[in-house]
Phi, psi and omega in degrees: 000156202214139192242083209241130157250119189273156158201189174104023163286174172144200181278123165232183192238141214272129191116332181289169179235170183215149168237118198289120174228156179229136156236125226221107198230192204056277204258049202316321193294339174272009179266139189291257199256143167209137189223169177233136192236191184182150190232143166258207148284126171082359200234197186258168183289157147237193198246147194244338177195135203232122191243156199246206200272311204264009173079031166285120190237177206211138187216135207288156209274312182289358176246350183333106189088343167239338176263139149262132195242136174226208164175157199250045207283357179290340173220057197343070202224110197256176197207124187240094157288128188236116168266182127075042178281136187257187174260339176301350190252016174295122221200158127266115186297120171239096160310145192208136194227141157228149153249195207290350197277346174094027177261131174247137204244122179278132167291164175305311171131151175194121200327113176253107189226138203231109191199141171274000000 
């Protein structure tokens, strides 16, 4: 099993930045990819940025140049830098672990919301 708690939402104003952090405990040693996804209200989640164990990152087309993705493996902890916020990007934020078995395991969520 595997446990991650995301947090570092909140209310910014569009241009401003936030930075997202998941830390991520129990079985660590069995983890791939670890990523960050996002749900708006009405719409599906999608995956917004993706980092693999070796530091391959992936990046959703509309955050490209403004979003970062990194990870910490010494303190098994990723981190999603978001610049440049718009209000199109207002979500509730989920951290995401795969492991090597291909189980995918979620944070609680944590709010983003980009409004003047």
């Amino acid at each position: 099993q595997v446990q991650l708690v995301d947090s570092g939402g909140g209310l910014v104003q569009p241009g401003g930045s936030l930075r997202l952090s998941c830390a991520a405990s129990g079985m660590v040693f069995s983890i791939n990819a670890m990523g960050w996804y996002r749900q708006a209200p009405g719409k599906q989640r999608e995956l917004v940025a993706s980092i693999t164990k070796g530091g391959i990152t992936d990046y959703l087309d509309s955050v490209k140049g403004r979003f970062t993705i990194s990870r910490d493996n010494a303190k098994n902890t990723v981190y999603l830098q978001m610049n440049s916020l718009k209000p199109e990007d207002t979500a509730v934020y989920y951290c995401n672990a795969q492991t090597i078995l291909q189980r995918n395991y979620w944070g609680q969520g944590t709010q983003v919301t980009v409004s003047s």
